[in-house]
Tab-separated table of C-alpha atoms in Angstrom:
chain	number	residue	atom	x	y	z
A	1	MET	CA	-10.988	15.946	7.065
A	2	ILE	CA	-9.114	12.795	6.048
A	3	ASN	CA	-10.740	9.416	6.693
A	4	ILE	CA	-8.936	6.076	6.408
A	5	ARG	CA	-10.898	2.905	5.809
A	6	LYS	CA	-10.647	-0.495	4.178
A	7	ALA	CA	-11.474	-0.454	0.460
A	8	GLU	CA	-14.453	-2.520	-0.630
A	9	LEU	CA	-15.596	-3.595	-4.071
A	10	GLU	CA	-17.884	-0.534	-4.205
A	11	ASP	CA	-14.698	1.572	-4.095
A	12	LEU	CA	-13.218	-0.108	-7.166
A	13	ASN	CA	-13.200	2.884	-9.540
A	14	SER	CA	-11.767	5.360	-7.044
A	15	THR	CA	-9.214	2.817	-5.816
A	16	VAL	CA	-8.108	2.077	-9.374
A	17	SER	CA	-7.772	5.808	-10.023
A	18	ILE	CA	-5.273	6.301	-7.172
A	19	PHE	CA	-3.601	2.973	-8.018
A	20	GLU	CA	-2.968	4.201	-11.562
A	21	GLN	CA	-1.441	7.415	-10.168
A	22	TYR	CA	0.879	5.206	-8.116
A	23	ARG	CA	1.810	3.131	-11.163
A	24	HIS	CA	2.467	6.325	-13.148
A	25	PHE	CA	4.794	7.499	-10.339
A	26	TYR	CA	6.816	4.315	-10.976
A	27	GLN	CA	6.813	4.934	-14.752
A	28	CYS	CA	4.380	2.117	-15.523
A	29	GLU	CA	2.243	2.442	-18.602
A	30	ASN	CA	-1.345	3.314	-17.697
A	31	ASN	CA	-3.842	0.547	-18.329
A	32	ILE	CA	-7.175	1.128	-16.629
A	33	ALA	CA	-8.644	-2.182	-17.790
A	34	LEU	CA	-5.785	-4.301	-16.438
A	35	ALA	CA	-5.525	-2.224	-13.263
A	36	THR	CA	-9.259	-2.597	-12.656
A	37	ASN	CA	-9.075	-6.347	-13.140
A	38	PHE	CA	-6.026	-6.541	-10.867
A	39	ILE	CA	-7.581	-4.593	-7.977
A	40	GLN	CA	-10.974	-6.237	-8.393
A	41	THR	CA	-9.408	-9.691	-8.229
A	42	ARG	CA	-7.356	-8.820	-5.134
A	43	ILE	CA	-10.506	-7.612	-3.343
A	44	GLU	CA	-12.814	-10.410	-4.509
A	45	GLN	CA	-10.304	-13.172	-3.752
A	46	GLN	CA	-9.278	-11.491	-0.474
A	47	GLU	CA	-5.661	-11.679	-1.650
A	48	SER	CA	-4.771	-8.256	-0.322
A	49	VAL	CA	-6.017	-5.629	2.081
A	50	ILE	CA	-6.259	-2.083	0.779
A	51	PHE	CA	-6.796	0.926	3.004
A	52	ILE	CA	-7.816	4.150	1.287
A	53	ALA	CA	-7.517	7.742	2.480
A	54	GLU	CA	-10.458	9.966	1.573
A	55	ASP	CA	-10.824	13.734	1.733
A	56	SER	CA	-14.325	14.336	3.096
A	57	MET	CA	-14.065	18.014	2.171
A	58	GLN	CA	-13.704	16.983	-1.490
A	59	GLY	CA	-16.637	14.579	-1.713
A	60	ASN	CA	-14.713	11.639	-0.261
A	61	THR	CA	-12.169	11.754	-3.070
A	62	VAL	CA	-9.590	8.985	-2.607
A	63	ILE	CA	-6.250	10.703	-2.155
A	64	GLY	CA	-4.041	7.837	-0.995
A	65	PHE	CA	-3.839	4.118	-0.359
A	66	VAL	CA	-1.770	1.315	1.094
A	67	GLN	CA	-1.978	-2.270	-0.150
A	68	LEU	CA	-0.828	-5.226	1.918
A	69	TYR	CA	-0.318	-8.854	0.975
A	70	PRO	CA	-0.185	-11.725	3.468
A	71	LEU	CA	3.067	-13.655	3.843
A	72	PHE	CA	4.202	-16.224	6.356
A	73	SER	CA	7.419	-16.617	8.316
A	74	SER	CA	8.496	-20.234	8.655
A	75	THR	CA	11.147	-19.357	11.205
A	76	GLY	CA	8.827	-17.056	13.149
A	77	LEU	CA	5.831	-19.378	12.757
A	78	LYS	CA	3.596	-16.377	12.166
A	79	LYS	CA	1.969	-14.318	9.483
A	80	LEU	CA	3.748	-11.285	8.055
A	81	TRP	CA	2.231	-8.520	5.982
A	82	LEU	CA	4.020	-7.196	2.930
A	83	LEU	CA	3.381	-3.482	2.660
A	84	ASN	CA	3.695	-3.537	-1.109
A	85	ASP	CA	2.139	-0.248	-2.208
A	86	LEU	CA	1.868	3.115	-0.504
A	87	PHE	CA	0.908	6.294	-2.302
A	88	VAL	CA	-0.487	9.721	-1.497
A	89	ASP	CA	-1.562	12.208	-4.154
A	90	ALA	CA	1.105	14.896	-4.579
A	91	ASN	CA	-1.355	17.630	-3.492
A	92	TYR	CA	-1.806	15.933	-0.102
A	93	ARG	CA	1.750	14.990	0.814
A	94	LYS	CA	3.496	16.158	3.980
A	95	GLN	CA	0.199	16.125	5.901
A	96	GLY	CA	0.707	12.848	7.772
A	97	ILE	CA	-1.574	10.820	5.500
A	98	ALA	CA	1.049	8.179	4.683
A	99	GLU	CA	1.664	7.773	8.411
A	100	LYS	CA	-2.068	7.289	9.014
A	101	LEU	CA	-2.225	4.674	6.263
A	102	ILE	CA	0.749	2.839	7.774
A	103	GLU	CA	-0.862	3.057	11.202
A	104	ASN	CA	-3.855	1.176	9.786
A	105	ALA	CA	-1.461	-1.394	8.329
A	106	LYS	CA	0.153	-1.820	11.752
A	107	GLU	CA	-3.268	-2.287	13.340
A	108	LEU	CA	-4.101	-4.982	10.774
A	109	ALA	CA	-0.865	-6.776	11.671
A	110	LYS	CA	-1.737	-6.620	15.371
A	111	GLN	CA	-5.336	-7.785	14.805
A	112	THR	CA	-4.128	-10.784	12.794
A	113	SER	CA	-1.403	-11.688	15.317
A	114	ALA	CA	1.224	-11.134	12.657
A	115	ARG	CA	4.923	-10.855	13.392
A	116	GLY	CA	4.977	-7.489	11.681
A	117	LEU	CA	5.276	-5.634	8.401
A	118	VAL	CA	7.945	-5.854	5.725
A	119	LEU	CA	8.455	-3.579	2.758
A	120	GLU	CA	10.896	-2.511	0.131
A	121	THR	CA	11.386	0.791	-1.571
A	122	SER	CA	13.683	2.006	-4.278
A	123	ALA	CA	17.148	3.119	-3.224
A	124	SER	CA	16.436	6.538	-4.730
A	125	ASN	CA	13.175	7.102	-2.825
A	126	LEU	CA	14.769	9.009	0.041
A	127	PRO	CA	11.542	10.661	1.289
A	128	ALA	CA	9.929	7.233	1.725
A	129	GLN	CA	13.011	5.854	3.474
A	130	ALA	CA	13.008	8.796	5.880
A	131	LEU	CA	9.318	8.259	6.625
A	132	TYR	CA	9.740	4.526	7.266
A	133	GLU	CA	12.669	5.076	9.596
A	134	LYS	CA	10.856	7.915	11.379
A	135	ILE	CA	7.929	5.651	12.269
A	136	GLY	CA	9.995	2.720	13.475
A	137	PHE	CA	10.964	0.592	10.488
A	138	SER	CA	14.602	-0.461	10.343
A	139	LYS	CA	16.702	-1.437	7.362
A	140	SER	CA	17.123	-5.164	7.042
A	141	GLN	CA	20.592	-6.614	6.843
A	142	SER	CA	19.297	-9.310	4.477
A	143	PHE	CA	20.148	-9.372	0.815
A	144	TYR	CA	17.330	-8.923	-1.625
A	145	TYR	CA	17.250	-10.915	-4.851
A	146	GLU	CA	14.705	-11.119	-7.619
A	147	LEU	CA	14.116	-13.346	-10.607
A	148	ASP	CA	11.807	-12.123	-13.333
A	149	LEU	CA	10.268	-14.825	-15.503
């Protein structure tokens, strides 16, 4: 059985483990120490909300997560949530887990009276794009720019 819940500081090691799998998926160099510090700081400073998916049949092993960051819309005069990270272990894909994680993200947005969720994904990540469109996301007509410093 798959359970979805908000990650707490007690979940740091298991959350970092799935987070590092996510970073590996995006060809980032593994760095447990930096990843641990990053996730720990987000949780302690309440700078993000992380929902984890656990497999209760495998000793509550964390098999997926979604991480959201708060944003604000000046034109909408409301909070927005940036769905920045979403990942499910390859052995658990195509079982609706990503949808359940996103459902929790949507509930967070509703509970915080947010305007909604925004996200980006790589142009080559067609499975993710199909999932997002299937559950109601629409492609923005806005241009996206970035400036690395």
